[in-house]
mmCIF file of C-alpha atoms in Angstrom:
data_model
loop_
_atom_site.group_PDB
_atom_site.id
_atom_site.type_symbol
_atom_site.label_atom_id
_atom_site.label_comp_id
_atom_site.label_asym_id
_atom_site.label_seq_id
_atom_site.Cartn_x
_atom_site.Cartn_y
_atom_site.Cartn_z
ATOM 1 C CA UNK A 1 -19.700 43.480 12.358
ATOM 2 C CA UNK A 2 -22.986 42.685 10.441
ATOM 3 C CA UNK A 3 -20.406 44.311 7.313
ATOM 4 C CA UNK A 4 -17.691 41.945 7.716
ATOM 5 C CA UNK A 5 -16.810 38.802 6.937
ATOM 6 C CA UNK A 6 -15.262 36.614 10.611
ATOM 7 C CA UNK A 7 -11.993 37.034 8.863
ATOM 8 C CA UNK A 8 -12.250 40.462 8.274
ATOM 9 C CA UNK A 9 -13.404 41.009 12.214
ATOM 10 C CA UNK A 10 -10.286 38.704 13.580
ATOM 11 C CA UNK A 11 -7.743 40.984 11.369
ATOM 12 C CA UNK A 12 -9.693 43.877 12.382
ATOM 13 C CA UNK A 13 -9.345 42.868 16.222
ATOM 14 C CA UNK A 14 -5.806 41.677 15.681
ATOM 15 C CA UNK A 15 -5.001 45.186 14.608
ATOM 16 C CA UNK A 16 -6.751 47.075 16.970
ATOM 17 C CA UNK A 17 -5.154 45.359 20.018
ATOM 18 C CA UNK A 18 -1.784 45.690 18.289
ATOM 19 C CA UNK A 19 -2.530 49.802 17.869
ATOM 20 C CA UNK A 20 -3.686 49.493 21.779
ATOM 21 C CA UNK A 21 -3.601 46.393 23.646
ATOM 22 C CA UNK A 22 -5.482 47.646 26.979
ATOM 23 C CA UNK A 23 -8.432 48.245 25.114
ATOM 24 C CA UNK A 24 -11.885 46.596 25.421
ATOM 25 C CA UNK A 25 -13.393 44.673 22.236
ATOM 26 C CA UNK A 26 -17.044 45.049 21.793
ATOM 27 C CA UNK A 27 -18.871 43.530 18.605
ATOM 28 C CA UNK A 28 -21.372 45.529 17.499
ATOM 29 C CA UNK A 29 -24.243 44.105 14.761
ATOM 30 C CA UNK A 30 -26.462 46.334 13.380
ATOM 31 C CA UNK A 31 -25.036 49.873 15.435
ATOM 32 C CA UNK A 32 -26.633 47.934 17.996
ATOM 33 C CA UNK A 33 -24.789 48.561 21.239
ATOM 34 C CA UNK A 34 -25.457 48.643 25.218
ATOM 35 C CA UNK A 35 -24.906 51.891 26.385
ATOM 36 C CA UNK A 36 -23.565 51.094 29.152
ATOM 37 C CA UNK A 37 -20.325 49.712 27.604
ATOM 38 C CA UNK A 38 -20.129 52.749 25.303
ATOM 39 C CA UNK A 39 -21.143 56.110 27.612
ATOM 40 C CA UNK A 40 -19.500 57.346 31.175
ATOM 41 C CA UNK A 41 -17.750 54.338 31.261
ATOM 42 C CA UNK A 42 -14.752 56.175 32.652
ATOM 43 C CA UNK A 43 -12.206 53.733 31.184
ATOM 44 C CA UNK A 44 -10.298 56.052 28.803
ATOM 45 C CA UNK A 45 -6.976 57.356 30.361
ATOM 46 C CA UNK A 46 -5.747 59.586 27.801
ATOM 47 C CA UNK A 47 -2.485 59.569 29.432
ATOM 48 C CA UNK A 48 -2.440 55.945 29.695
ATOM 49 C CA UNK A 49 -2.801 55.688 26.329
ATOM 50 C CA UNK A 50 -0.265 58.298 24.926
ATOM 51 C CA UNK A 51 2.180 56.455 27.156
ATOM 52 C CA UNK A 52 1.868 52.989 26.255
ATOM 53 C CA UNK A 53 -0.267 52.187 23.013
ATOM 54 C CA UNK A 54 1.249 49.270 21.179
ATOM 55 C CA UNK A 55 3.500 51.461 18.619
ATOM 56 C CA UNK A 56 5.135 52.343 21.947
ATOM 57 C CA UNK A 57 5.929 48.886 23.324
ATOM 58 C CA UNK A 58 7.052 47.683 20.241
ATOM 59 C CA UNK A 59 9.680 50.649 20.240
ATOM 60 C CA UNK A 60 10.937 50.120 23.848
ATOM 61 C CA UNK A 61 10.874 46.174 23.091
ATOM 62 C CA UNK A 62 8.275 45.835 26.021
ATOM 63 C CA UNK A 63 6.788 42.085 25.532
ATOM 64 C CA UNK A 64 3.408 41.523 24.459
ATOM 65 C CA UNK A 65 1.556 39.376 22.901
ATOM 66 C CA UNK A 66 2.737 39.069 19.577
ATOM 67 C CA UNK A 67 -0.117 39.483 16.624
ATOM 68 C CA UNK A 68 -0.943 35.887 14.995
ATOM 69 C CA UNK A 69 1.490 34.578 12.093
ATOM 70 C CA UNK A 70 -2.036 33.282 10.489
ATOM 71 C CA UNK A 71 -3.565 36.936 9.921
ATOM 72 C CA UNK A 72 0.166 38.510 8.297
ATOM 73 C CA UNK A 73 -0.052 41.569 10.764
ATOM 74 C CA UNK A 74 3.258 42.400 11.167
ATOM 75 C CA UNK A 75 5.182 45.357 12.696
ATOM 76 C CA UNK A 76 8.651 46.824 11.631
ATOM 77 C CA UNK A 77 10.736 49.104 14.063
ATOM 78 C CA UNK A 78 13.271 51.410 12.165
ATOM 79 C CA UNK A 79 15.986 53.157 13.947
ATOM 80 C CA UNK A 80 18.919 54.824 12.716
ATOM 81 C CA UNK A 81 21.643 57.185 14.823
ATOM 82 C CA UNK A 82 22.068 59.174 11.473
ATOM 83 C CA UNK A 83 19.400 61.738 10.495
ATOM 84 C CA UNK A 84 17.209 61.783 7.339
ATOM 85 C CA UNK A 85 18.353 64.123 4.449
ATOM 86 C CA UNK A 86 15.516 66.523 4.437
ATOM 87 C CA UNK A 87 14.757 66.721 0.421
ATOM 88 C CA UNK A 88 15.061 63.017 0.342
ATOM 89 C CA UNK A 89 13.007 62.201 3.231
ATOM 90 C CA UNK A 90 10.268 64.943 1.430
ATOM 91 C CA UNK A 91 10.848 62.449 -1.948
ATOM 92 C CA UNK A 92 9.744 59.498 0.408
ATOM 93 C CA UNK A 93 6.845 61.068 1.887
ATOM 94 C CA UNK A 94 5.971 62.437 -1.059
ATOM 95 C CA UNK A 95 5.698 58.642 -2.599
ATOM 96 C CA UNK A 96 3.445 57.663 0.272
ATOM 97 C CA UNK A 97 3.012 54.832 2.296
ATOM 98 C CA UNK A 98 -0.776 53.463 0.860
ATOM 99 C CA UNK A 99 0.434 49.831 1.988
ATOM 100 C CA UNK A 100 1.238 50.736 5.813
ATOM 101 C CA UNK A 101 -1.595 50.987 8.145
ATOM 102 C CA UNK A 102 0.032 52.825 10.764
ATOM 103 C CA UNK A 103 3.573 54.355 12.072
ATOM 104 C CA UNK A 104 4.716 56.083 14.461
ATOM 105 C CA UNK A 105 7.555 57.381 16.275
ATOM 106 C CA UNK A 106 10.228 60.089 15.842
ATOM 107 C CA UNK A 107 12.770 61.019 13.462
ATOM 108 C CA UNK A 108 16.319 63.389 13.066
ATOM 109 C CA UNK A 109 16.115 65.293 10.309
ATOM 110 C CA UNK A 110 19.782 66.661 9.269
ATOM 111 C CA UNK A 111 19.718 70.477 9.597
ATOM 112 C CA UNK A 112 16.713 70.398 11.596
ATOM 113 C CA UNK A 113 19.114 69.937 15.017
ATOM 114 C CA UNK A 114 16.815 72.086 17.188
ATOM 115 C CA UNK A 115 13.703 70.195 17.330
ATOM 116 C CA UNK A 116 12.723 66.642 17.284
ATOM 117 C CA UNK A 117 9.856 65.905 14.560
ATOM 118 C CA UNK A 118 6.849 63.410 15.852
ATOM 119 C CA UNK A 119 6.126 61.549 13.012
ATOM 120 C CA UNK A 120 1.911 59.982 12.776
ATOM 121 C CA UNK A 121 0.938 58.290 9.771
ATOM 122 C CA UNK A 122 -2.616 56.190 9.326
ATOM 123 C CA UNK A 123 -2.910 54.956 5.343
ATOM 124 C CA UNK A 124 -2.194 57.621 2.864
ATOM 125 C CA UNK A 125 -1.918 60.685 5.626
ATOM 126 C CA UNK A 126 1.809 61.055 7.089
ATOM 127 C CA UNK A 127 1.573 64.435 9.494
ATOM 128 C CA UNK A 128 4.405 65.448 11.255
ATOM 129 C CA UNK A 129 4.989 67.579 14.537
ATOM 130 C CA UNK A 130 7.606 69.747 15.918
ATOM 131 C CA UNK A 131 9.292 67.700 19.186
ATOM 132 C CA UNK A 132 11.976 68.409 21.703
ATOM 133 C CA UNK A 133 15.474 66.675 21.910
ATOM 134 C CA UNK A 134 16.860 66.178 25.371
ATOM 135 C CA UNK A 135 20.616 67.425 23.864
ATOM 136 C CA UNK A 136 20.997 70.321 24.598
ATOM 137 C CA UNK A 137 18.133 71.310 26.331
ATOM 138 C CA UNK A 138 18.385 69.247 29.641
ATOM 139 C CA UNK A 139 20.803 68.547 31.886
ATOM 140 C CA UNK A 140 21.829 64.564 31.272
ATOM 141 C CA UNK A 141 21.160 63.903 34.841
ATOM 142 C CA UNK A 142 18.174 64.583 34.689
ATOM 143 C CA UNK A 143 17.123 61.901 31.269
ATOM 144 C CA UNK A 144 14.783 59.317 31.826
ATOM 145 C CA UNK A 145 16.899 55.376 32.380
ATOM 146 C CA UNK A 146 15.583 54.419 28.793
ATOM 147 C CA UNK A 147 17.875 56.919 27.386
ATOM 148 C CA UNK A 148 21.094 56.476 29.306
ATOM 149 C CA UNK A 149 22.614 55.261 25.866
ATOM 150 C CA UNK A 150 22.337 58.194 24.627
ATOM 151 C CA UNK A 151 24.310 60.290 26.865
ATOM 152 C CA UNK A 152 27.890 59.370 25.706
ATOM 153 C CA UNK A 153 26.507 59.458 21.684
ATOM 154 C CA UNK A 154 27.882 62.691 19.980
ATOM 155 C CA UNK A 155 24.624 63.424 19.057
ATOM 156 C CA UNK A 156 23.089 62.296 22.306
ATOM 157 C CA UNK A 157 19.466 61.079 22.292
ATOM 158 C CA UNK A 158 19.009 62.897 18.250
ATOM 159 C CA UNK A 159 18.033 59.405 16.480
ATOM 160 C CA UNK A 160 14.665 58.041 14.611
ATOM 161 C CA UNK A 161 12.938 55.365 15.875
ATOM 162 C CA UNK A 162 9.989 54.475 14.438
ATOM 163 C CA UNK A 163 7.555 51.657 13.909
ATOM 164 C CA UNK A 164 5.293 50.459 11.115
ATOM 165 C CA UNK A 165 2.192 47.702 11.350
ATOM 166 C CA UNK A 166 0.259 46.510 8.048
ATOM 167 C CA UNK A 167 -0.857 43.396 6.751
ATOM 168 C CA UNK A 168 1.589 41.168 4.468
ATOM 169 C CA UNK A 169 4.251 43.903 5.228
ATOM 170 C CA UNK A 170 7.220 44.132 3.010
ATOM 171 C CA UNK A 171 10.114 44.327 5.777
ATOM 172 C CA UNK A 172 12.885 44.687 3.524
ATOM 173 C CA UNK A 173 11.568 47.178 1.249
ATOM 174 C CA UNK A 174 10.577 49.658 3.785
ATOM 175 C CA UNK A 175 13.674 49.203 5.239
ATOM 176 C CA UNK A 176 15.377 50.282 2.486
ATOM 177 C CA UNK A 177 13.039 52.803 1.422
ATOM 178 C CA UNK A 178 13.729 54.524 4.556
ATOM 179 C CA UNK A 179 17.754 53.334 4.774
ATOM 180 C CA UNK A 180 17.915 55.355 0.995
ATOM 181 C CA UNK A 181 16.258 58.901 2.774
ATOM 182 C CA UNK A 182 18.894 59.181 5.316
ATOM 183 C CA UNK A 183 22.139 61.038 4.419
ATOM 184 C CA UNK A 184 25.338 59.360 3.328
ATOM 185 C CA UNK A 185 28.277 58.364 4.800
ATOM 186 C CA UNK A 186 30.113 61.186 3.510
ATOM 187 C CA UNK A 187 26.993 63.807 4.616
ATOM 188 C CA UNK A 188 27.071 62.581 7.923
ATOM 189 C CA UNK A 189 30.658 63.527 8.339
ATOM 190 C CA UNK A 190 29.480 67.161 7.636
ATOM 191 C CA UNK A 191 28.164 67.553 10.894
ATOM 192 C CA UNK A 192 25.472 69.783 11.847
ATOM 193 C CA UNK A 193 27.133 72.966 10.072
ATOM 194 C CA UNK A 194 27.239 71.143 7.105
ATOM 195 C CA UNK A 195 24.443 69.896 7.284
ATOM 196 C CA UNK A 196 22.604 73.684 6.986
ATOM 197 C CA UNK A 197 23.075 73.704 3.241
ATOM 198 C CA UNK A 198 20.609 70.821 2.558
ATOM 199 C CA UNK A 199 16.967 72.360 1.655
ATOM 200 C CA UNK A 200 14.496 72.038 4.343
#
């Protein structure tokens, strides 16, 4: 912290426990540390944390502790039940996202139907991974309660959810930044067959 200004630390904090709000704060000065709160401390759960970091509470709508008004950290949660046009969706991430700190989620990308893409981004770096959708592939039965929605959805649980957290973050414009990448109206209605034209 001996780098930062106390504003600088409070945004810093206010982000971190949005990104993970289990985690333990510990100001450091100097690299100067007890080693004891740093080594064999035995508190990381990796599993713990894949399954409930903040991105992930903000997406099922768990309450938390919202971040403070007075810092501007704000988080956006995007979900659509129509999938991203793959050449525009390249056009978007191809533009960047140098304001956003951090998103996270997944994403349907139209004439992708076979695999679910996991979509990481921190600053300028978006990376994407291949994912499974539940349609198809399991027995509805058998979903987990926070998809029962989805079962009676043509699509069933394809869909993009996703959520964004920066400072002073321009809602709107993301929203329709992202609203613009999905297909049409009229490309929707071409179903997944249809859909095997666009250029992946």
């Amino acid at each position: 912290v001996d780098l930062l200004q106390e504003e600088e630390i409070v945004q810093l904090e206010a982000l971190l426990k949005k990104m993970n709000p289990k985690a333990e704060l510990v100001r450091s000065s100097f690299g100067q540390i007890d080693l004891k709160l740093a080594l064999n401390t035995h508190r990381f759960d990796f599993n713990e944390v894949q399954d409930m970091p903040g991105w992930l509470q903000e997406l099922r709508g768990v309450s938390h502790v919202p971040e403070t008004e007075e810092y501007n950290i704000s988080s956006l949660v995007f979900r659509s039940d129509k999938p991203f046009h793959p050449d525009r969706l390249d056009r978007l991430m191809a533009e960047g996202f140098d304001d956003l700190w951090r998103s996270k989620g997944l994403l349907w990308v139209a004439g992708r139907d076979h695999a679910a893409l996991v979509w990481g981004q921190a600053g300028g770096a978006v990376k994407l991974e291949a994912g499974a959708w539940l349609h198809g592939n399991v027995d509805p039965k058998l979903w987990p309660p926070h998809l029962e929605k989805y079962k009676s959805k043509p699509y069933g649980d394809k869909r993009t959810e996703l959520v964004f957290i920066s400072r002073d973050l321009d809602k709107d414009a993301l929203r329709q930044r992202l609203e613009d990448a999905l297909v049409t109206e009229e490309e929707y209605r071409l179903g997944p067959k249809g859909w095997e034209q666009f250029i992946d």
